């Protein structure tokens, strides 16, 4: 939601408003493939002054499999630029679904948990449309509507490292395609 500006190669410009939303739900499960991390002592019913220390040594390997389903709708409202050309509304809407597999390790060392990972994903758009309309004007006597043929299948890969601290903060670095 908001106001936007466009600048064109011929020096003209224009302002317009855009409104949209995206909703998405993800469902998945984490499978523990291997775990050699020393088990933490069972929690006592007696209150203690400090939280139990994280186990040191060993590591765990897991596989996070998930899928998602979502819907998006966006409209860029029409405007007339400084050269006098009029743009109509541009609408993008449709559903999206996809799958993700993330292989990760958890390695407790030096009071933090190191979590290197690699993941791959594939997403598909369905019932998708992207249409721009141009009203009747001097430069375009009959007006027009342009249907864009955007891509509908997307494949991705990601690798990274997350570091989780005792107080629950996670700091990470990643690269993706």
GROMACS .gro file of N, CA and C in nm:
model
  531
    1UNK      N    1   0.085  -0.117   0.000
    1UNK     CA    2   0.000   0.000   0.000
    1UNK      C    3   0.089   0.122   0.000
    2UNK      N    4   0.062   0.215  -0.090
    2UNK     CA    5   0.141   0.336  -0.085
    2UNK      C    6   0.146   0.411  -0.215
    3UNK      N    7   0.217   0.522  -0.213
    3UNK     CA    8   0.234   0.606  -0.330
    3UNK      C    9   0.369   0.576  -0.394
    4UNK      N   10   0.375   0.579  -0.528
    4UNK     CA   11   0.495   0.542  -0.602
    4UNK      C   12   0.525   0.646  -0.708
    5UNK      N   13   0.649   0.647  -0.756
    5UNK     CA   14   0.694   0.737  -0.862
    5UNK      C   15   0.757   0.655  -0.973
    6UNK      N   16   0.737   0.698  -1.098
    6UNK     CA   17   0.804   0.636  -1.212
    6UNK      C   18   0.872   0.744  -1.293
    7UNK      N   19   0.991   0.711  -1.347
    7UNK     CA   20   1.067   0.801  -1.432
    7UNK      C   21   1.097   0.725  -1.560
    8UNK      N   22   1.075   0.788  -1.675
    8UNK     CA   23   1.091   0.723  -1.804
    8UNK      C   24   1.213   0.779  -1.878
    9UNK      N   25   1.260   0.702  -1.980
    9UNK     CA   26   1.379   0.739  -2.056
    9UNK      C   27   1.361   0.872  -2.130
   10UNK      N   28   1.238   0.907  -2.164
   10UNK     CA   29   1.215   1.033  -2.237
   10UNK      C   30   1.209   1.154  -2.144
   11UNK      N   31   1.236   1.134  -2.015
   11UNK     CA   32   1.236   1.243  -1.919
   11UNK      C   33   1.103   1.266  -1.850
   12UNK      N   34   0.998   1.196  -1.892
   12UNK     CA   35   0.868   1.213  -1.828
   12UNK      C   36   0.862   1.131  -1.699
   13UNK      N   37   0.768   1.166  -1.614
   13UNK     CA   38   0.752   1.094  -1.487
   13UNK      C   39   0.606   1.097  -1.447
   14UNK      N   40   0.573   1.016  -1.347
   14UNK     CA   41   0.435   1.013  -1.298
   14UNK      C   42   0.427   0.955  -1.159
   15UNK      N   43   0.317   0.981  -1.090
   15UNK     CA   44   0.293   0.930  -0.955
   15UNK      C   45   0.165   0.848  -0.957
   16UNK      N   46   0.162   0.741  -0.883
   16UNK     CA   47   0.044   0.656  -0.875
   16UNK      C   48   0.038   0.587  -0.740
   17UNK      N   49  -0.074   0.530  -0.711
   17UNK     CA   50  -0.094   0.457  -0.585
   17UNK      C   51  -0.101   0.308  -0.617
   18UNK      N   52  -0.049   0.227  -0.528
   18UNK     CA   53  -0.063   0.082  -0.544
   18UNK      C   54  -0.119   0.023  -0.415
   19UNK      N   55  -0.201  -0.078  -0.432
   19UNK     CA   56  -0.263  -0.147  -0.319
   19UNK      C   57  -0.256  -0.297  -0.346
   20UNK      N   58  -0.230  -0.374  -0.243
   20UNK     CA   59  -0.224  -0.519  -0.262
   20UNK      C   60  -0.212  -0.593  -0.131
   21UNK      N   61  -0.219  -0.725  -0.143
   21UNK     CA   62  -0.201  -0.812  -0.027
   21UNK      C   63  -0.150  -0.947  -0.072
   22UNK      N   64  -0.090  -1.019   0.020
   22UNK     CA   65  -0.041  -1.155  -0.004
   22UNK      C   66  -0.065  -1.235   0.123
   23UNK      N   67  -0.133  -1.346   0.112
   23UNK     CA   68  -0.153  -1.436   0.226
   23UNK      C   69  -0.090  -1.570   0.191
   24UNK      N   70  -0.032  -1.635   0.290
   24UNK     CA   71   0.037  -1.760   0.265
   24UNK      C   72   0.035  -1.844   0.393
   25UNK      N   73   0.015  -1.974   0.378
   25UNK     CA   74   0.020  -2.067   0.491
   25UNK      C   75   0.122  -2.175   0.458
   26UNK      N   76   0.206  -2.211   0.557
   26UNK     CA   77   0.308  -2.314   0.538
   26UNK      C   78   0.287  -2.423   0.642
   27UNK      N   79   0.301  -2.547   0.599
   27UNK     CA   80   0.286  -2.662   0.686
   27UNK      C   81   0.403  -2.755   0.659
   28UNK      N   82   0.463  -2.806   0.765
   28UNK     CA   83   0.579  -2.893   0.745
   28UNK      C   84   0.611  -2.976   0.866
   29UNK      N   85   0.720  -3.050   0.854
   29UNK     CA   86   0.766  -3.135   0.964
   29UNK      C   87   0.919  -3.144   0.958
   30UNK      N   88   0.981  -3.148   1.076
   30UNK     CA   89   1.126  -3.165   1.086
   30UNK      C   90   1.154  -3.308   1.127
   31UNK      N   91   1.234  -3.378   1.045
   31UNK     CA   92   1.274  -3.515   1.073
   31UNK      C   93   1.416  -3.514   1.127
   32UNK      N   94   1.439  -3.575   1.243
   32UNK     CA   95   1.574  -3.586   1.300
   32UNK      C   96   1.637  -3.710   1.239
   33UNK      N   97   1.744  -3.692   1.161
   33UNK     CA   98   1.810  -3.803   1.093
   33UNK      C   99   1.921  -3.864   1.178
   34UNK      N  100   1.985  -3.781   1.261
   34UNK     CA  101   2.093  -3.829   1.348
   34UNK      C  102   2.106  -3.732   1.463
   35UNK      N  103   2.135  -3.784   1.584
   35UNK     CA  104   2.152  -3.698   1.701
   35UNK      C  105   2.251  -3.761   1.797
   36UNK      N  106   2.367  -3.697   1.813
   36UNK     CA  107   2.466  -3.744   1.911
   36UNK      C  108   2.493  -3.640   2.018
   37UNK      N  109   2.405  -3.540   2.027
   37UNK     CA  110   2.420  -3.437   2.130
   37UNK      C  111   2.385  -3.499   2.264
   38UNK      N  112   2.472  -3.475   2.363
   38UNK     CA  113   2.450  -3.530   2.497
   38UNK      C  114   2.316  -3.480   2.550
   39UNK      N  115   2.238  -3.569   2.604
   39UNK     CA  116   2.106  -3.531   2.658
   39UNK      C  117   2.124  -3.439   2.778
   40UNK      N  118   2.044  -3.335   2.782
   40UNK     CA  119   2.048  -3.243   2.896
   40UNK      C  120   1.984  -3.310   3.016
   41UNK      N  121   2.028  -3.271   3.134
   41UNK     CA  122   1.971  -3.327   3.257
   41UNK      C  123   1.822  -3.296   3.262
   42UNK      N  124   1.740  -3.391   3.311
   42UNK     CA  125   1.596  -3.364   3.317
   42UNK      C  126   1.567  -3.246   3.409
   43UNK      N  127   1.464  -3.170   3.374
   43UNK     CA  128   1.429  -3.054   3.453
   43UNK      C  129   1.374  -3.096   3.588
   44UNK      N  130   1.417  -3.026   3.691
   44UNK     CA  131   1.372  -3.053   3.827
   44UNK      C  132   1.246  -2.974   3.855
   45UNK      N  133   1.165  -3.023   3.949
   45UNK     CA  134   1.046  -2.947   3.989
   45UNK      C  135   1.084  -2.833   4.082
   46UNK      N  136   1.206  -2.837   4.135
   46UNK     CA  137   1.252  -2.730   4.222
   46UNK      C  138   1.305  -2.615   4.138
   47UNK      N  139   1.267  -2.492   4.173
   47UNK     CA  140   1.321  -2.380   4.097
   47UNK      C  141   1.472  -2.368   4.117
   48UNK      N  142   1.541  -2.330   4.013
   48UNK     CA  143   1.686  -2.311   4.021
   48UNK      C  144   1.716  -2.166   3.982
   49UNK      N  145   1.835  -2.121   4.022
   49UNK     CA  146   1.872  -1.982   3.994
   49UNK      C  147   1.903  -1.960   3.847
   50UNK      N  148   1.967  -2.054   3.783
   50UNK     CA  149   2.007  -2.036   3.643
   50UNK      C  150   1.947  -2.146   3.557
   51UNK      N  151   1.925  -2.113   3.431
   51UNK     CA  152   1.875  -2.213   3.338
   51UNK      C  153   1.984  -2.316   3.314
   52UNK      N  154   1.945  -2.440   3.282
   52UNK     CA  155   2.047  -2.541   3.253
   52UNK      C  156   2.131  -2.501   3.132
   53UNK      N  157   2.259  -2.533   3.136
   53UNK     CA  158   2.348  -2.502   3.025
   53UNK      C  159   2.317  -2.591   2.907
   54UNK      N  160   2.335  -2.536   2.787
   54UNK     CA  161   2.318  -2.616   2.666
   54UNK      C  162   2.426  -2.724   2.664
   55UNK      N  163   2.391  -2.839   2.613
   55UNK     CA  164   2.486  -2.949   2.603
   55UNK      C  165   2.598  -2.910   2.508
   56UNK      N  166   2.720  -2.951   2.537
   56UNK     CA  167   2.835  -2.927   2.451
   56UNK      C  168   2.878  -3.062   2.394
   57UNK      N  169   2.918  -3.063   2.270
   57UNK     CA  170   2.966  -3.185   2.208
   57UNK      C  171   2.857  -3.255   2.128
   58UNK      N  172   2.900  -3.330   2.029
   58UNK     CA  173   2.807  -3.399   1.943
   58UNK      C  174   2.743  -3.305   1.842
   59UNK      N  175   2.651  -3.358   1.767
   59UNK     CA  176   2.579  -3.278   1.669
   59UNK      C  177   2.452  -3.352   1.630
   60UNK      N  178   2.364  -3.282   1.562
   60UNK     CA  179   2.240  -3.341   1.512
   60UNK      C  180   2.224  -3.301   1.366
   61UNK      N  181   2.161  -3.389   1.290
   61UNK     CA  182   2.129  -3.361   1.150
   61UNK      C  183   1.980  -3.377   1.132
   62UNK      N  184   1.919  -3.282   1.065
   62UNK     CA  185   1.775  -3.288   1.045
   62UNK      C  186   1.736  -3.251   0.903
   63UNK      N  187   1.613  -3.287   0.868
   63UNK     CA  188   1.556  -3.255   0.739
   63UNK      C  189   1.421  -3.189   0.762
   64UNK      N  190   1.407  -3.065   0.716
   64UNK     CA  191   1.284  -2.989   0.731
   64UNK      C  192   1.212  -2.991   0.596
   65UNK      N  193   1.098  -3.061   0.588
   65UNK     CA  194   1.018  -3.066   0.466
   65UNK      C  195   0.891  -2.986   0.488
   66UNK      N  196   0.857  -2.898   0.393
   66UNK     CA  197   0.736  -2.818   0.410
   66UNK      C  198   0.677  -2.782   0.274
   67UNK      N  199   0.551  -2.743   0.280
   67UNK     CA  200   0.480  -2.697   0.162
   67UNK      C  201   0.401  -2.573   0.198
   68UNK      N  202   0.366  -2.492   0.098
   68UNK     CA  203   0.289  -2.372   0.127
   68UNK      C  204   0.185  -2.349   0.018
   69UNK      N  205   0.084  -2.271   0.053
   69UNK     CA  206  -0.023  -2.233  -0.038
   69UNK      C  207  -0.057  -2.088  -0.009
   70UNK      N  208  -0.063  -2.005  -0.114
   70UNK     CA  209  -0.090  -1.863  -0.091
   70UNK      C  210  -0.166  -1.801  -0.206
   71UNK      N  211  -0.204  -1.675  -0.185
   71UNK     CA  212  -0.275  -1.598  -0.288
   71UNK      C  213  -0.230  -1.453  -0.280
   72UNK      N  214  -0.211  -1.391  -0.396
   72UNK     CA  215  -0.167  -1.251  -0.402
   72UNK      C  216  -0.259  -1.171  -0.494
   73UNK      N  217  -0.277  -1.045  -0.462
   73UNK     CA  218  -0.352  -0.954  -0.546
   73UNK      C  219  -0.290  -0.815  -0.530
   74UNK      N  220  -0.261  -0.750  -0.642
   74UNK     CA  221  -0.199  -0.619  -0.638
   74UNK      C  222  -0.249  -0.537  -0.755
   75UNK      N  223  -0.271  -0.408  -0.734
   75UNK     CA  224  -0.312  -0.318  -0.841
   75UNK      C  225  -0.232  -0.188  -0.831
   76UNK      N  226  -0.173  -0.148  -0.944
   76UNK     CA  227  -0.108  -0.018  -0.955
   76UNK      C  228  -0.211   0.072  -1.024
   77UNK      N  229  -0.256   0.174  -0.955
   77UNK     CA  230  -0.362   0.261  -1.007
   77UNK      C  231  -0.312   0.344  -1.126
   78UNK      N  232  -0.401   0.373  -1.219
   78UNK     CA  233  -0.366   0.450  -1.337
   78UNK      C  234  -0.324   0.592  -1.306
   79UNK      N  235  -0.251   0.654  -1.401
   79UNK     CA  236  -0.205   0.791  -1.385
   79UNK      C  237  -0.171   0.848  -1.522
   80UNK      N  238  -0.156   0.977  -1.528
   80UNK     CA  239  -0.109   1.045  -1.649
   80UNK      C  240   0.028   1.104  -1.619
   81UNK      N  241   0.127   1.068  -1.705
   81UNK     CA  242   0.263   1.117  -1.678
   81UNK      C  243   0.279   1.261  -1.731
   82UNK      N  244   0.396   1.320  -1.708
   82UNK     CA  245   0.419   1.461  -1.743
   82UNK      C  246   0.420   1.486  -1.893
   83UNK      N  247   0.434   1.379  -1.976
   83UNK     CA  248   0.428   1.398  -2.122
   83UNK      C  249   0.284   1.394  -2.173
   84UNK      N  250   0.187   1.358  -2.087
   84UNK     CA  251   0.048   1.352  -2.126
   84UNK      C  252  -0.003   1.212  -2.156
   85UNK      N  253   0.085   1.110  -2.152
   85UNK     CA  254   0.042   0.973  -2.178
   85UNK      C  255  -0.031   0.920  -2.055
   86UNK      N  256  -0.144   0.852  -2.078
   86UNK     CA  257  -0.226   0.802  -1.967
   86UNK      C  258  -0.209   0.651  -1.953
   87UNK      N  259  -0.180   0.609  -1.833
   87UNK     CA  260  -0.169   0.466  -1.799
   87UNK      C  261  -0.295   0.427  -1.722
   88UNK      N  262  -0.352   0.311  -1.752
   88UNK     CA  263  -0.464   0.260  -1.676
   88UNK      C  264  -0.414   0.173  -1.562
   89UNK      N  265  -0.505   0.105  -1.495
   89UNK     CA  266  -0.466   0.016  -1.386
   89UNK      C  267  -0.386  -0.102  -1.439
   90UNK      N  268  -0.291  -0.148  -1.357
   90UNK     CA  269  -0.217  -0.271  -1.385
   90UNK      C  270  -0.244  -0.366  -1.270
   91UNK      N  271  -0.300  -0.484  -1.302
   91UNK     CA  272  -0.340  -0.580  -1.199
   91UNK      C  273  -0.261  -0.710  -1.210
   92UNK      N  274  -0.218  -0.759  -1.095
   92UNK     CA  275  -0.152  -0.889  -1.084
   92UNK      C  276  -0.224  -0.966  -0.976
   93UNK      N  277  -0.267  -1.090  -1.007
   93UNK     CA  278  -0.334  -1.171  -0.905
   93UNK      C  279  -0.320  -1.318  -0.939
   94UNK      N  280  -0.326  -1.401  -0.836
   94UNK     CA  281  -0.321  -1.544  -0.857
   94UNK      C  282  -0.270  -1.617  -0.734
   95UNK      N  283  -0.277  -1.749  -0.742
   95UNK     CA  284  -0.233  -1.833  -0.632
   95UNK      C  285  -0.091  -1.882  -0.652
   96UNK      N  286  -0.033  -1.931  -0.544
   96UNK     CA  287   0.102  -1.987  -0.549
   96UNK      C  288   0.111  -2.103  -0.451
   97UNK      N  289   0.176  -2.208  -0.493
   97UNK     CA  290   0.201  -2.322  -0.405
   97UNK      C  291   0.345  -2.366  -0.425
   98UNK      N  292   0.400  -2.438  -0.329
   98UNK     CA  293   0.538  -2.480  -0.343
   98UNK      C  294   0.583  -2.577  -0.236
   99UNK      N  295   0.701  -2.633  -0.258
   99UNK     CA  296   0.764  -2.729  -0.167
   99UNK      C  297   0.905  -2.683  -0.135
  100UNK      N  298   0.951  -2.714  -0.012
  100UNK     CA  299   1.087  -2.681   0.028
  100UNK      C  300   1.146  -2.797   0.107
  101UNK      N  301   1.272  -2.829   0.082
  101UNK     CA  302   1.347  -2.928   0.160
  101UNK      C  303   1.472  -2.858   0.212
  102UNK      N  304   1.494  -2.866   0.344
  102UNK     CA  305   1.609  -2.800   0.406
  102UNK      C  306   1.684  -2.903   0.491
  103UNK      N  307   1.808  -2.930   0.453
  103UNK     CA  308   1.895  -3.020   0.528
  103UNK      C  309   1.984  -2.934   0.617
  104UNK      N  310   1.984  -2.962   0.747
  104UNK     CA  311   2.060  -2.877   0.840
  104UNK      C  312   2.129  -2.961   0.946
  105UNK      N  313   2.226  -2.898   1.011
  105UNK     CA  314   2.296  -2.958   1.124
  105UNK      C  315   2.284  -2.863   1.242
  106UNK      N  316   2.288  -2.917   1.362
  106UNK     CA  317   2.290  -2.836   1.484
  106UNK      C  318   2.414  -2.880   1.563
  107UNK      N  319   2.505  -2.785   1.585
  107UNK     CA  320   2.633  -2.816   1.651
  107UNK      C  321   2.650  -2.721   1.769
  108UNK      N  322   2.628  -2.768   1.894
  108UNK     CA  323   2.648  -2.681   2.010
  108UNK      C  324   2.797  -2.667   2.043
  109UNK      N  325   2.847  -2.545   2.039
  109UNK     CA  326   2.986  -2.516   2.073
  109UNK      C  327   2.994  -2.376   2.132
  110UNK      N  328   3.075  -2.361   2.235
  110UNK     CA  329   3.105  -2.231   2.296
  110UNK      C  330   2.980  -2.157   2.340
  111UNK      N  331   2.881  -2.227   2.389
  111UNK     CA  332   2.760  -2.163   2.442
  111UNK      C  333   2.658  -2.121   2.338
  112UNK      N  334   2.682  -2.149   2.211
  112UNK     CA  335   2.586  -2.118   2.106
  112UNK      C  336   2.563  -2.245   2.022
  113UNK      N  337   2.459  -2.241   1.940
  113UNK     CA  338   2.431  -2.354   1.851
  113UNK      C  339   2.454  -2.308   1.708
  114UNK      N  340   2.551  -2.371   1.642
  114UNK     CA  341   2.583  -2.341   1.503
  114UNK      C  342   2.494  -2.427   1.415
  115UNK      N  343   2.426  -2.364   1.317
  115UNK     CA  344   2.332  -2.437   1.233
  115UNK      C  345   2.359  -2.411   1.084
  116UNK      N  346   2.454  -2.485   1.024
  116UNK     CA  347   2.472  -2.472   0.879
  116UNK      C  348   2.358  -2.545   0.807
  117UNK      N  349   2.322  -2.497   0.687
  117UNK     CA  350   2.212  -2.561   0.614
  117UNK      C  351   2.224  -2.540   0.463
  118UNK      N  352   2.157  -2.627   0.389
  118UNK     CA  353   2.134  -2.612   0.245
  118UNK      C  354   1.987  -2.642   0.221
  119UNK      N  355   1.927  -2.571   0.127
  119UNK     CA  356   1.786  -2.599   0.098
  119UNK      C  357   1.758  -2.579  -0.050
  120UNK      N  358   1.652  -2.644  -0.094
  120UNK     CA  359   1.606  -2.630  -0.232
  120UNK      C  360   1.455  -2.612  -0.229
  121UNK      N  361   1.403  -2.537  -0.326
  121UNK     CA  362   1.259  -2.513  -0.329
  121UNK      C  363   1.210  -2.508  -0.473
  122UNK      N  364   1.082  -2.535  -0.489
  122UNK     CA  365   1.015  -2.518  -0.618
  122UNK      C  366   0.877  -2.460  -0.588
  123UNK      N  367   0.839  -2.357  -0.665
  123UNK     CA  368   0.710  -2.290  -0.647
  123UNK      C  369   0.639  -2.281  -0.781
  124UNK      N  370   0.506  -2.288  -0.777
  124UNK     CA  371   0.424  -2.279  -0.897
  124UNK      C  372   0.314  -2.177  -0.876
  125UNK      N  373   0.291  -2.094  -0.976
  125UNK     CA  374   0.177  -2.002  -0.976
  125UNK      C  375   0.061  -2.070  -1.050
  126UNK      N  376  -0.062  -2.047  -1.002
  126UNK     CA  377  -0.180  -2.100  -1.069
  126UNK      C  378  -0.289  -1.993  -1.070
  127UNK      N  379  -0.381  -2.004  -1.167
  127UNK     CA  380  -0.488  -1.906  -1.185
  127UNK      C  381  -0.429  -1.765  -1.183
  128UNK      N  382  -0.318  -1.748  -1.251
  128UNK     CA  383  -0.239  -1.625  -1.247
  128UNK      C  384  -0.273  -1.535  -1.366
  129UNK      N  385  -0.284  -1.405  -1.340
  129UNK     CA  386  -0.300  -1.309  -1.449
  129UNK      C  387  -0.227  -1.179  -1.415
  130UNK      N  388  -0.174  -1.116  -1.521
  130UNK     CA  389  -0.103  -0.988  -1.509
  130UNK      C  390  -0.145  -0.905  -1.629
  131UNK      N  391  -0.229  -0.806  -1.608
  131UNK     CA  392  -0.288  -0.727  -1.716
  131UNK      C  393  -0.269  -0.578  -1.689
  132UNK      N  394  -0.223  -0.506  -1.792
  132UNK     CA  395  -0.213  -0.360  -1.786
  132UNK      C  396  -0.309  -0.303  -1.889
  133UNK      N  397  -0.384  -0.201  -1.850
  133UNK     CA  398  -0.479  -0.139  -1.944
  133UNK      C  399  -0.434   0.003  -1.976
  134UNK      N  400  -0.461   0.044  -2.100
  134UNK     CA  401  -0.427   0.178  -2.147
  134UNK      C  402  -0.554   0.238  -2.207
  135UNK      N  403  -0.607   0.344  -2.149
  135UNK     CA  404  -0.730   0.403  -2.200
  135UNK      C  405  -0.712   0.471  -2.336
  136UNK      N  406  -0.823   0.501  -2.403
  136UNK     CA  407  -0.823   0.572  -2.531
  136UNK      C  408  -0.759   0.709  -2.510
  137UNK      N  409  -0.666   0.748  -2.602
  137UNK     CA  410  -0.598   0.876  -2.595
  137UNK      C  411  -0.535   0.904  -2.731
  138UNK      N  412  -0.476   1.020  -2.751
  138UNK     CA  413  -0.420   1.059  -2.880
  138UNK      C  414  -0.313   0.959  -2.925
  139UNK      N  415  -0.225   0.920  -2.836
  139UNK     CA  416  -0.116   0.829  -2.872
  139UNK      C  417  -0.164   0.686  -2.893
  140UNK      N  418  -0.284   0.653  -2.851
  140UNK     CA  419  -0.336   0.516  -2.858
  140UNK      C  420  -0.486   0.524  -2.884
  141UNK      N  421  -0.524   0.546  -3.008
  141UNK     CA  422  -0.662   0.578  -3.043
  141UNK      C  423  -0.766   0.479  -2.992
  142UNK      N  424  -0.738   0.350  -2.998
  142UNK     CA  425  -0.839   0.252  -2.956
  142UNK      C  426  -0.822   0.203  -2.813
  143UNK      N  427  -0.722   0.252  -2.741
  143UNK     CA  428  -0.694   0.197  -2.609
  143UNK      C  429  -0.638   0.056  -2.625
  144UNK      N  430  -0.596  -0.007  -2.518
  144UNK     CA  431  -0.542  -0.142  -2.528
  144UNK      C  432  -0.532  -0.204  -2.390
  145UNK      N  433  -0.525  -0.336  -2.390
  145UNK     CA  434  -0.496  -0.413  -2.268
  145UNK      C  435  -0.382  -0.507  -2.303
  146UNK      N  436  -0.282  -0.513  -2.219
  146UNK     CA  437  -0.166  -0.599  -2.242
  146UNK      C  438  -0.167  -0.710  -2.138
  147UNK      N  439  -0.167  -0.835  -2.187
  147UNK     CA  440  -0.158  -0.952  -2.100
  147UNK      C  441  -0.012  -0.996  -2.097
  148UNK      N  442   0.050  -0.992  -1.980
  148UNK     CA  443   0.189  -1.034  -1.966
  148UNK      C  444   0.194  -1.185  -1.943
  149UNK      N  445   0.296  -1.248  -2.000
  149UNK     CA  446   0.316  -1.393  -1.981
  149UNK      C  447   0.434  -1.413  -1.885
  150UNK      N  448   0.412  -1.382  -1.758
  150UNK     CA  449   0.517  -1.398  -1.657
  150UNK      C  450   0.544  -1.545  -1.632
  151UNK      N  451   0.661  -1.575  -1.579
  151UNK     CA  452   0.695  -1.712  -1.544
  151UNK      C  453   0.601  -1.767  -1.438
  152UNK      N  454   0.578  -1.898  -1.442
  152UNK     CA  455   0.488  -1.959  -1.343
  152UNK      C  456   0.556  -2.068  -1.262
  153UNK      N  457   0.679  -2.106  -1.294
  153UNK     CA  458   0.752  -2.206  -1.216
  153UNK      C  459   0.885  -2.146  -1.174
  154UNK      N  460   0.918  -2.159  -1.045
  154UNK     CA  461   1.041  -2.101  -0.991
  154UNK      C  462   1.114  -2.206  -0.909
  155UNK      N  463   1.243  -2.219  -0.931
  155UNK     CA  464   1.328  -2.312  -0.857
  155UNK      C  465   1.432  -2.231  -0.783
  156UNK      N  466   1.459  -2.267  -0.658
  156UNK     CA  467   1.556  -2.192  -0.579
  156UNK      C  468   1.648  -2.281  -0.499
  157UNK      N  469   1.763  -2.228  -0.463
  157UNK     CA  470   1.859  -2.296  -0.378
  157UNK      C  471   1.914  -2.194  -0.278
  158UNK      N  472   1.946  -2.242  -0.158
  158UNK     CA  473   1.997  -2.154  -0.054
  158UNK      C  474   2.096  -2.232   0.032
  159UNK      N  475   2.202  -2.164   0.076
  159UNK     CA  476   2.298  -2.220   0.171
  159UNK      C  477   2.329  -2.111   0.272
  160UNK      N  478   2.347  -2.152   0.398
  160UNK     CA  479   2.374  -2.050   0.498
  160UNK      C  480   2.419  -2.107   0.630
  161UNK      N  481   2.436  -2.017   0.725
  161UNK     CA  482   2.475  -2.052   0.860
  161UNK      C  483   2.399  -1.962   0.956
  162UNK      N  484   2.326  -2.024   1.049
  162UNK     CA  485   2.259  -1.952   1.157
  162UNK      C  486   2.332  -1.983   1.287
  163UNK      N  487   2.340  -1.884   1.375
  163UNK     CA  488   2.400  -1.904   1.508
  163UNK      C  489   2.295  -1.862   1.610
  164UNK      N  490   2.252  -1.957   1.693
  164UNK     CA  491   2.148  -1.931   1.793
  164UNK      C  492   2.214  -1.915   1.930
  165UNK      N  493   2.184  -1.802   1.997
  165UNK     CA  494   2.242  -1.775   2.128
  165UNK      C  495   2.154  -1.833   2.239
  166UNK      N  496   2.206  -1.831   2.361
  166UNK     CA  497   2.131  -1.885   2.476
  166UNK      C  498   1.999  -1.813   2.500
  167UNK      N  499   1.995  -1.683   2.473
  167UNK     CA  500   1.873  -1.608   2.501
  167UNK      C  501   1.771  -1.615   2.386
  168UNK      N  502   1.797  -1.699   2.285
  168UNK     CA  503   1.700  -1.721   2.178
  168UNK      C  504   1.722  -1.640   2.052
  169UNK      N  505   1.817  -1.548   2.052
  169UNK     CA  506   1.845  -1.470   1.932
  169UNK      C  507   1.914  -1.557   1.828
  170UNK      N  508   1.881  -1.535   1.702
  170UNK     CA  509   1.947  -1.606   1.593
  170UNK      C  510   2.004  -1.503   1.497
  171UNK      N  511   2.131  -1.520   1.463
  171UNK     CA  512   2.201  -1.434   1.369
  171UNK      C  513   2.248  -1.526   1.257
  172UNK      N  514   2.234  -1.483   1.133
  172UNK     CA  515   2.273  -1.572   1.024
  172UNK      C  516   2.324  -1.501   0.902
  173UNK      N  517   2.379  -1.580   0.812
  173UNK     CA  518   2.427  -1.534   0.683
  173UNK      C  519   2.388  -1.640   0.582
  174UNK      N  520   2.347  -1.597   0.461
  174UNK     CA  521   2.310  -1.695   0.361
  174UNK      C  522   2.332  -1.641   0.221
  175UNK      N  523   2.332  -1.732   0.128
  175UNK     CA  524   2.337  -1.699  -0.013
  175UNK      C  525   2.227  -1.778  -0.082
  176UNK      N  526   2.165  -1.720  -0.184
  176UNK     CA  527   2.054  -1.791  -0.248
  176UNK      C  528   2.051  -1.761  -0.396
  177UNK      N  529   1.986  -1.849  -0.467
  177UNK     CA  530   1.964  -1.832  -0.609
  177UNK      C  531   1.819  -1.857  -0.637
   0.00000   0.00000   0.00000
